[in-house]
């Protein structure tokens, strides 16, 4: 189950939407260097890309994780962030269903 209100609040901030966009194709956005993006992206790369303070970036990431839009995975001493595609898809589907215009009813032919 998704918390749609928490997701709307998380997506209200343009920087959080940027993070989600960056993580969609991390190899195109971040310098790859010695990182393998199969586990996700380390938060320090998001920080470096943003130009914002580390504490600000951490707060935005925490909001996205709390909304379940991001997944934080630990591997030893490292944390990697990736998009939670299942929750994103469920949210997009629910939003589309809620905002779609109702289909007109057919007149009965009696």
JSON list of C-alpha atoms in Angstrom, two decimals:
[
{"chain": "A", "resi": 1, "resn": "UNK", "atom": "CA", "xyz": [0.00, 0.00, 0.00]},
{"chain": "A", "resi": 2, "resn": "UNK", "atom": "CA", "xyz": [1.23, 3.48, -0.79]},
{"chain": "A", "resi": 3, "resn": "UNK", "atom": "CA", "xyz": [0.79, 6.64, 1.25]},
{"chain": "A", "resi": 4, "resn": "UNK", "atom": "CA", "xyz": [-0.40, 8.92, -1.53]},
{"chain": "A", "resi": 5, "resn": "UNK", "atom": "CA", "xyz": [-0.39, 12.07, 0.64]},
{"chain": "A", "resi": 6, "resn": "UNK", "atom": "CA", "xyz": [3.21, 11.47, 1.71]},
{"chain": "A", "resi": 7, "resn": "UNK", "atom": "CA", "xyz": [4.19, 10.94, -1.93]},
{"chain": "A", "resi": 8, "resn": "UNK", "atom": "CA", "xyz": [2.46, 14.16, -3.03]},
{"chain": "A", "resi": 9, "resn": "UNK", "atom": "CA", "xyz": [4.31, 16.07, -0.30]},
{"chain": "A", "resi": 10, "resn": "UNK", "atom": "CA", "xyz": [7.63, 14.51, -1.31]},
{"chain": "A", "resi": 11, "resn": "UNK", "atom": "CA", "xyz": [7.05, 15.37, -4.97]},
{"chain": "A", "resi": 12, "resn": "UNK", "atom": "CA", "xyz": [6.08, 18.97, -4.15]},
{"chain": "A", "resi": 13, "resn": "UNK", "atom": "CA", "xyz": [9.76, 19.90, -3.97]},
{"chain": "A", "resi": 14, "resn": "UNK", "atom": "CA", "xyz": [11.52, 20.34, -7.34]},
{"chain": "A", "resi": 15, "resn": "UNK", "atom": "CA", "xyz": [14.88, 19.12, -6.03]},
{"chain": "A", "resi": 16, "resn": "UNK", "atom": "CA", "xyz": [13.31, 15.82, -4.91]},
{"chain": "A", "resi": 17, "resn": "UNK", "atom": "CA", "xyz": [11.86, 15.41, -8.39]},
{"chain": "A", "resi": 18, "resn": "UNK", "atom": "CA", "xyz": [15.36, 16.07, -9.76]},
{"chain": "A", "resi": 19, "resn": "UNK", "atom": "CA", "xyz": [16.77, 13.29, -7.58]},
{"chain": "A", "resi": 20, "resn": "UNK", "atom": "CA", "xyz": [14.18, 10.84, -8.90]},
{"chain": "A", "resi": 21, "resn": "UNK", "atom": "CA", "xyz": [14.97, 11.90, -12.46]},
{"chain": "A", "resi": 22, "resn": "UNK", "atom": "CA", "xyz": [18.72, 11.56, -11.91]},
{"chain": "A", "resi": 23, "resn": "UNK", "atom": "CA", "xyz": [18.30, 8.07, -10.48]},
{"chain": "A", "resi": 24, "resn": "UNK", "atom": "CA", "xyz": [16.25, 6.98, -13.46]},
{"chain": "A", "resi": 25, "resn": "UNK", "atom": "CA", "xyz": [19.42, 6.94, -15.61]},
{"chain": "A", "resi": 26, "resn": "UNK", "atom": "CA", "xyz": [22.33, 7.33, -13.17]},
{"chain": "A", "resi": 27, "resn": "UNK", "atom": "CA", "xyz": [25.05, 6.37, -15.66]},
{"chain": "A", "resi": 28, "resn": "UNK", "atom": "CA", "xyz": [24.11, 9.38, -17.82]},
{"chain": "A", "resi": 29, "resn": "UNK", "atom": "CA", "xyz": [23.95, 11.83, -14.90]},
{"chain": "A", "resi": 30, "resn": "UNK", "atom": "CA", "xyz": [26.78, 10.87, -12.55]},
{"chain": "A", "resi": 31, "resn": "UNK", "atom": "CA", "xyz": [30.46, 10.40, -13.23]},
{"chain": "A", "resi": 32, "resn": "UNK", "atom": "CA", "xyz": [30.80, 6.66, -13.24]},
{"chain": "A", "resi": 33, "resn": "UNK", "atom": "CA", "xyz": [34.45, 6.37, -12.24]},
{"chain": "A", "resi": 34, "resn": "UNK", "atom": "CA", "xyz": [34.77, 3.31, -10.08]},
{"chain": "A", "resi": 35, "resn": "UNK", "atom": "CA", "xyz": [31.09, 3.07, -9.18]},
{"chain": "A", "resi": 36, "resn": "UNK", "atom": "CA", "xyz": [28.87, 0.26, -10.35]},
{"chain": "A", "resi": 37, "resn": "UNK", "atom": "CA", "xyz": [25.32, 1.60, -10.38]},
{"chain": "A", "resi": 38, "resn": "UNK", "atom": "CA", "xyz": [23.75, -1.85, -10.22]},
{"chain": "A", "resi": 39, "resn": "UNK", "atom": "CA", "xyz": [23.30, -1.39, -6.45]},
{"chain": "A", "resi": 40, "resn": "UNK", "atom": "CA", "xyz": [22.18, 2.22, -6.77]},
{"chain": "A", "resi": 41, "resn": "UNK", "atom": "CA", "xyz": [23.87, 5.58, -6.27]},
{"chain": "A", "resi": 42, "resn": "UNK", "atom": "CA", "xyz": [25.79, 6.64, -3.17]},
{"chain": "A", "resi": 43, "resn": "UNK", "atom": "CA", "xyz": [24.32, 9.77, -1.53]},
{"chain": "A", "resi": 44, "resn": "UNK", "atom": "CA", "xyz": [27.62, 11.64, -1.92]},
{"chain": "A", "resi": 45, "resn": "UNK", "atom": "CA", "xyz": [27.19, 11.60, -5.71]},
{"chain": "A", "resi": 46, "resn": "UNK", "atom": "CA", "xyz": [23.75, 13.17, -5.36]},
{"chain": "A", "resi": 47, "resn": "UNK", "atom": "CA", "xyz": [25.26, 15.76, -3.03]},
{"chain": "A", "resi": 48, "resn": "UNK", "atom": "CA", "xyz": [28.05, 16.54, -5.53]},
{"chain": "A", "resi": 49, "resn": "UNK", "atom": "CA", "xyz": [25.56, 16.84, -8.40]},
{"chain": "A", "resi": 50, "resn": "UNK", "atom": "CA", "xyz": [23.25, 19.16, -6.46]},
{"chain": "A", "resi": 51, "resn": "UNK", "atom": "CA", "xyz": [25.56, 21.88, -5.19]},
{"chain": "A", "resi": 52, "resn": "UNK", "atom": "CA", "xyz": [23.53, 21.95, -1.96]},
{"chain": "A", "resi": 53, "resn": "UNK", "atom": "CA", "xyz": [24.78, 21.29, 1.56]},
{"chain": "A", "resi": 54, "resn": "UNK", "atom": "CA", "xyz": [25.13, 17.69, 2.70]},
{"chain": "A", "resi": 55, "resn": "UNK", "atom": "CA", "xyz": [22.51, 18.16, 5.43]},
{"chain": "A", "resi": 56, "resn": "UNK", "atom": "CA", "xyz": [19.99, 19.59, 2.96]},
{"chain": "A", "resi": 57, "resn": "UNK", "atom": "CA", "xyz": [20.53, 16.72, 0.53]},
{"chain": "A", "resi": 58, "resn": "UNK", "atom": "CA", "xyz": [20.23, 14.19, 3.38]},
{"chain": "A", "resi": 59, "resn": "UNK", "atom": "CA", "xyz": [16.92, 15.72, 4.48]},
{"chain": "A", "resi": 60, "resn": "UNK", "atom": "CA", "xyz": [15.53, 15.51, 0.94]},
{"chain": "A", "resi": 61, "resn": "UNK", "atom": "CA", "xyz": [16.70, 11.92, 0.58]},
{"chain": "A", "resi": 62, "resn": "UNK", "atom": "CA", "xyz": [15.11, 11.02, 3.93]},
{"chain": "A", "resi": 63, "resn": "UNK", "atom": "CA", "xyz": [11.80, 12.46, 2.73]},
{"chain": "A", "resi": 64, "resn": "UNK", "atom": "CA", "xyz": [11.94, 10.38, -0.46]},
{"chain": "A", "resi": 65, "resn": "UNK", "atom": "CA", "xyz": [12.82, 7.23, 1.50]},
{"chain": "A", "resi": 66, "resn": "UNK", "atom": "CA", "xyz": [9.98, 7.88, 3.98]},
{"chain": "A", "resi": 67, "resn": "UNK", "atom": "CA", "xyz": [7.58, 8.21, 1.05]},
{"chain": "A", "resi": 68, "resn": "UNK", "atom": "CA", "xyz": [9.01, 4.92, -0.26]},
{"chain": "A", "resi": 69, "resn": "UNK", "atom": "CA", "xyz": [9.98, 6.51, -3.57]},
{"chain": "A", "resi": 70, "resn": "UNK", "atom": "CA", "xyz": [13.62, 5.63, -2.89]},
{"chain": "A", "resi": 71, "resn": "UNK", "atom": "CA", "xyz": [15.13, 2.48, -1.44]},
{"chain": "A", "resi": 72, "resn": "UNK", "atom": "CA", "xyz": [18.31, 2.71, 0.66]},
{"chain": "A", "resi": 73, "resn": "UNK", "atom": "CA", "xyz": [20.41, -0.45, 0.51]},
{"chain": "A", "resi": 74, "resn": "UNK", "atom": "CA", "xyz": [23.40, -1.09, 2.78]},
{"chain": "A", "resi": 75, "resn": "UNK", "atom": "CA", "xyz": [26.43, -2.93, 1.45]},
{"chain": "A", "resi": 76, "resn": "UNK", "atom": "CA", "xyz": [29.11, -3.02, 4.11]},
{"chain": "A", "resi": 77, "resn": "UNK", "atom": "CA", "xyz": [29.90, 0.55, 5.07]},
{"chain": "A", "resi": 78, "resn": "UNK", "atom": "CA", "xyz": [28.20, 1.98, 1.98]},
{"chain": "A", "resi": 79, "resn": "UNK", "atom": "CA", "xyz": [24.60, 3.03, 1.40]},
{"chain": "A", "resi": 80, "resn": "UNK", "atom": "CA", "xyz": [23.18, 3.04, -2.10]},
{"chain": "A", "resi": 81, "resn": "UNK", "atom": "CA", "xyz": [19.98, 4.72, -3.24]},
{"chain": "A", "resi": 82, "resn": "UNK", "atom": "CA", "xyz": [17.71, 3.55, -6.02]},
{"chain": "A", "resi": 83, "resn": "UNK", "atom": "CA", "xyz": [14.23, 4.32, -7.20]},
{"chain": "A", "resi": 84, "resn": "UNK", "atom": "CA", "xyz": [11.40, 2.17, -5.91]},
{"chain": "A", "resi": 85, "resn": "UNK", "atom": "CA", "xyz": [9.87, 1.49, -9.31]},
{"chain": "A", "resi": 86, "resn": "UNK", "atom": "CA", "xyz": [7.01, -0.55, -7.85]},
{"chain": "A", "resi": 87, "resn": "UNK", "atom": "CA", "xyz": [5.81, 2.34, -5.66]},
{"chain": "A", "resi": 88, "resn": "UNK", "atom": "CA", "xyz": [6.36, 4.89, -8.44]},
{"chain": "A", "resi": 89, "resn": "UNK", "atom": "CA", "xyz": [4.27, 2.82, -10.85]},
{"chain": "A", "resi": 90, "resn": "UNK", "atom": "CA", "xyz": [1.53, 2.26, -8.26]},
{"chain": "A", "resi": 91, "resn": "UNK", "atom": "CA", "xyz": [1.42, 6.00, -7.54]},
{"chain": "A", "resi": 92, "resn": "UNK", "atom": "CA", "xyz": [1.32, 6.94, -11.23]},
{"chain": "A", "resi": 93, "resn": "UNK", "atom": "CA", "xyz": [-1.46, 4.43, -11.86]},
{"chain": "A", "resi": 94, "resn": "UNK", "atom": "CA", "xyz": [-3.50, 5.61, -8.89]},
{"chain": "A", "resi": 95, "resn": "UNK", "atom": "CA", "xyz": [-3.00, 9.26, -9.86]},
{"chain": "A", "resi": 96, "resn": "UNK", "atom": "CA", "xyz": [-4.04, 8.55, -13.44]},
{"chain": "A", "resi": 97, "resn": "UNK", "atom": "CA", "xyz": [-7.12, 6.63, -12.28]},
{"chain": "A", "resi": 98, "resn": "UNK", "atom": "CA", "xyz": [-8.11, 9.39, -9.84]},
{"chain": "A", "resi": 99, "resn": "UNK", "atom": "CA", "xyz": [-7.66, 12.23, -12.32]},
{"chain": "A", "resi": 100, "resn": "UNK", "atom": "CA", "xyz": [-9.05, 10.63, -15.46]},
{"chain": "A", "resi": 101, "resn": "UNK", "atom": "CA", "xyz": [-12.35, 11.95, -16.68]},
{"chain": "A", "resi": 102, "resn": "UNK", "atom": "CA", "xyz": [-15.21, 9.52, -16.21]},
{"chain": "A", "resi": 103, "resn": "UNK", "atom": "CA", "xyz": [-16.31, 7.80, -19.37]},
{"chain": "A", "resi": 104, "resn": "UNK", "atom": "CA", "xyz": [-19.66, 8.97, -20.66]},
{"chain": "A", "resi": 105, "resn": "UNK", "atom": "CA", "xyz": [-22.48, 6.53, -20.21]},
{"chain": "A", "resi": 106, "resn": "UNK", "atom": "CA", "xyz": [-24.20, 5.18, -23.23]},
{"chain": "A", "resi": 107, "resn": "UNK", "atom": "CA", "xyz": [-27.85, 5.95, -23.65]},
{"chain": "A", "resi": 108, "resn": "UNK", "atom": "CA", "xyz": [-29.94, 2.84, -23.39]},
{"chain": "A", "resi": 109, "resn": "UNK", "atom": "CA", "xyz": [-31.60, 1.80, -26.61]},
{"chain": "A", "resi": 110, "resn": "UNK", "atom": "CA", "xyz": [-35.11, 0.86, -25.62]}
]
